[in-house]
Structures are given as structure tokens and as C-alpha cells.
């Protein structure tokens, strides 16, 4: 999606509300979390590219996805580290690392480290399904 602007931080709150459903807005723009085990991509094994639902930027691919059984889609790394921004999150009485889209600054989920999953990075990017769209890979 090379026609995307480098940043969408100048999009107004009113424009986001028009573009997103109330549920998408609550997660992407207000930092909410969808309920576990209800997301569209929690268990999908479709090959393809996961994009930010707000701006279309590439976030993850099915190559990085793994089954963590935590209730949300899990990835061991982003497709490109520059596509996400990691921020310290001290909400809810704990210290976590929030994952945001580097292009539009939308909330995606959190990343957890050192949980012992057999992945190349020992990281689990726990991402809300509602914050992404899946573009299936060409099967040609």
C-alpha cells in the first residue's frame, strides 16, 4: 500500500469516528481490548498479510503467527519492526509494552516477553483481531 501517507497523525478524532465502527474505534483509538476467544483471526490459519484496520499498513504475516491459546491472535514478530511502535504501558496496575501502528498510531495490543513459547524471538505480540484485516496470499 505505497499510496499511504507516512503518518496519519493529523487525522481528526471526528474523521476516525466516521471511518471506524464504534467497536473498532474503542480498540484502535481508545486503547480498548476485545474479549478473548471472539476475534475473527484468533484461530485462523489462512496464509496472508495482516494490515492495520485503520490505515492499511502492513503489520504481520501468517509466517509470524502462532497458536498461543491466549484468546487473541499471536505473532512472534512484526513483518518489519519499523511498522510498529512499542510504548511502556502502566495501566491496569501493571507494566506492559503496548503495540501501536507506526503509521497511524492506532492501538493494536501488547507484546509479552519470556513466556517460554517455542518461537524464534521468545516474544508474543498479542494483537486484537478487530485492529487488523487479513489480506489472503495469492494461491497462484
Coordinates of C-alpha atoms in Angstrom, one line a residue:
X1 CA 0.0 0.0 0.0
X2 CA 2.6 2.5 -1.1
X3 CA 0.0 5.2 -1.5
X4 CA -0.4 5.6 2.2
X5 CA 0.9 8.8 3.8
X6 CA 3.9 8.3 6.0
X7 CA 1.8 9.3 9.0
X8 CA -1.9 9.7 9.7
X9 CA -1.5 11.5 13.0
X10 CA -3.2 14.6 11.5
X11 CA -6.5 12.6 11.1
X12 CA -9.0 14.2 13.5
X13 CA -11.0 12.3 16.1
X14 CA -14.2 13.1 14.1
X15 CA -12.6 11.6 10.9
X16 CA -11.6 8.4 12.9
X17 CA -15.2 8.1 14.2
X18 CA -16.6 8.3 10.7
X19 CA -14.1 5.8 9.3
X20 CA -14.3 3.2 12.1
X21 CA -17.2 1.3 13.7
X22 CA -17.8 2.0 17.4
X23 CA -16.1 -1.3 18.3
X24 CA -13.1 -0.6 16.1
X25 CA -12.8 3.0 17.4
X26 CA -12.9 1.7 21.0
X27 CA -9.9 -0.5 20.4
X28 CA -7.8 1.3 17.8
X29 CA -8.3 4.9 19.0
X30 CA -9.1 4.5 22.7
X31 CA -6.8 1.6 23.6
X32 CA -9.5 -0.9 24.4
X33 CA -9.3 -4.7 24.2
X34 CA -11.7 -7.1 22.6
X35 CA -12.9 -10.0 24.6
X36 CA -10.8 -13.2 24.4
X37 CA -11.7 -16.0 22.0
X38 CA -14.2 -13.9 20.0
X39 CA -11.9 -12.3 17.4
X40 CA -12.1 -13.1 13.7
X41 CA -8.4 -14.1 13.5
X42 CA -7.8 -15.8 16.8
X43 CA -7.5 -19.3 15.3
X44 CA -7.3 -18.7 11.6
X45 CA -4.5 -20.4 9.6
X46 CA -5.1 -18.5 6.4
X47 CA -1.8 -17.5 4.7
X48 CA -1.5 -13.8 4.1
X49 CA -0.7 -10.4 5.4
X50 CA -2.3 -8.7 8.4
X51 CA -2.8 -5.0 7.9
X52 CA -3.9 -2.2 10.3
X53 CA -7.7 -1.9 10.0
X54 CA -7.4 1.9 10.5
X55 CA -4.8 2.7 7.8
X56 CA -4.0 -0.4 5.8
X57 CA -0.3 -0.5 6.8
X58 CA 1.4 -4.0 6.8
X59 CA 1.8 -5.3 10.4
X60 CA 2.3 -9.0 10.4
X61 CA 2.2 -12.0 8.1
X62 CA 0.9 -15.5 8.7
X63 CA 4.6 -16.7 8.8
X64 CA 4.9 -15.0 12.2
X65 CA 1.6 -16.2 13.6
X66 CA 1.4 -19.0 16.1
X67 CA -1.2 -20.6 18.4
X68 CA -0.6 -19.3 21.9
X69 CA -4.1 -20.3 23.1
X70 CA -4.4 -17.0 24.9
X71 CA -7.6 -15.8 23.2
X72 CA -6.1 -13.3 20.8
X73 CA -4.0 -13.7 17.6
X74 CA -0.4 -14.1 18.5
X75 CA 2.7 -13.3 16.4
X76 CA 6.4 -13.8 17.3
X77 CA 7.4 -10.6 15.5
X78 CA 6.0 -7.9 13.2
X79 CA 6.6 -8.3 9.5
X80 CA 9.0 -5.3 9.8
X81 CA 10.0 -3.8 13.2
X82 CA 9.6 -0.3 11.8
X83 CA 5.9 -1.0 11.1
X84 CA 5.0 -0.9 14.9
X85 CA 5.8 1.3 17.8
X86 CA 6.4 -0.1 21.2
X87 CA 5.4 2.0 24.3
X88 CA 5.5 1.4 28.0
X89 CA 2.0 0.9 29.3
X90 CA 1.5 1.3 33.1
X91 CA -2.3 1.0 33.0
X92 CA -4.3 -1.6 34.9
X93 CA -1.8 -1.7 37.8
X94 CA 1.0 -3.4 35.8
X95 CA 3.8 -2.7 33.4
X96 CA 3.3 -3.9 29.9
X97 CA 4.5 -3.0 26.4
X98 CA 1.8 -1.6 24.2
X99 CA 2.0 -2.2 20.4
X100 CA 0.8 0.6 18.1
X101 CA 0.7 1.0 14.3
X102 CA 3.7 3.2 13.4
X103 CA 1.8 4.7 10.5
X104 CA -1.4 5.9 12.2
X105 CA -0.6 5.5 15.9
X106 CA -3.6 3.1 16.5
X107 CA -3.6 0.7 19.4
X108 CA -3.1 -2.9 18.3
X109 CA -2.4 -4.9 21.5
X110 CA 0.6 -5.7 23.7
X111 CA 3.8 -7.7 23.4
X112 CA 5.0 -10.0 26.1
X113 CA 8.5 -11.5 26.5
X114 CA 10.0 -14.5 28.2
X115 CA 6.9 -16.7 28.4
X116 CA 8.6 -19.7 27.0
X117 CA 6.8 -20.2 23.7
X118 CA 8.9 -22.1 21.2
X119 CA 9.3 -19.2 18.9
X120 CA 12.4 -17.6 17.4
X121 CA 12.1 -14.4 19.4
X122 CA 10.5 -15.6 22.7
X123 CA 8.0 -12.8 22.2
X124 CA 4.2 -12.9 21.9
X125 CA 2.6 -10.0 20.1
X126 CA -0.9 -10.4 21.4
X127 CA -3.0 -8.4 18.9
X128 CA -6.7 -7.6 18.8
X129 CA -8.4 -9.2 15.8
X130 CA -10.5 -6.1 15.4
X131 CA -7.4 -3.9 14.9
X132 CA -6.4 -5.8 11.7
X133 CA -7.6 -7.1 8.4
X134 CA -6.3 -10.2 6.7
X135 CA -5.3 -10.0 3.0
X136 CA -5.1 -13.6 1.9
X137 CA -2.0 -14.6 -0.1
X138 CA -2.3 -15.3 -3.8
X139 CA -2.7 -19.0 -4.3
X140 CA -1.3 -18.9 -7.9

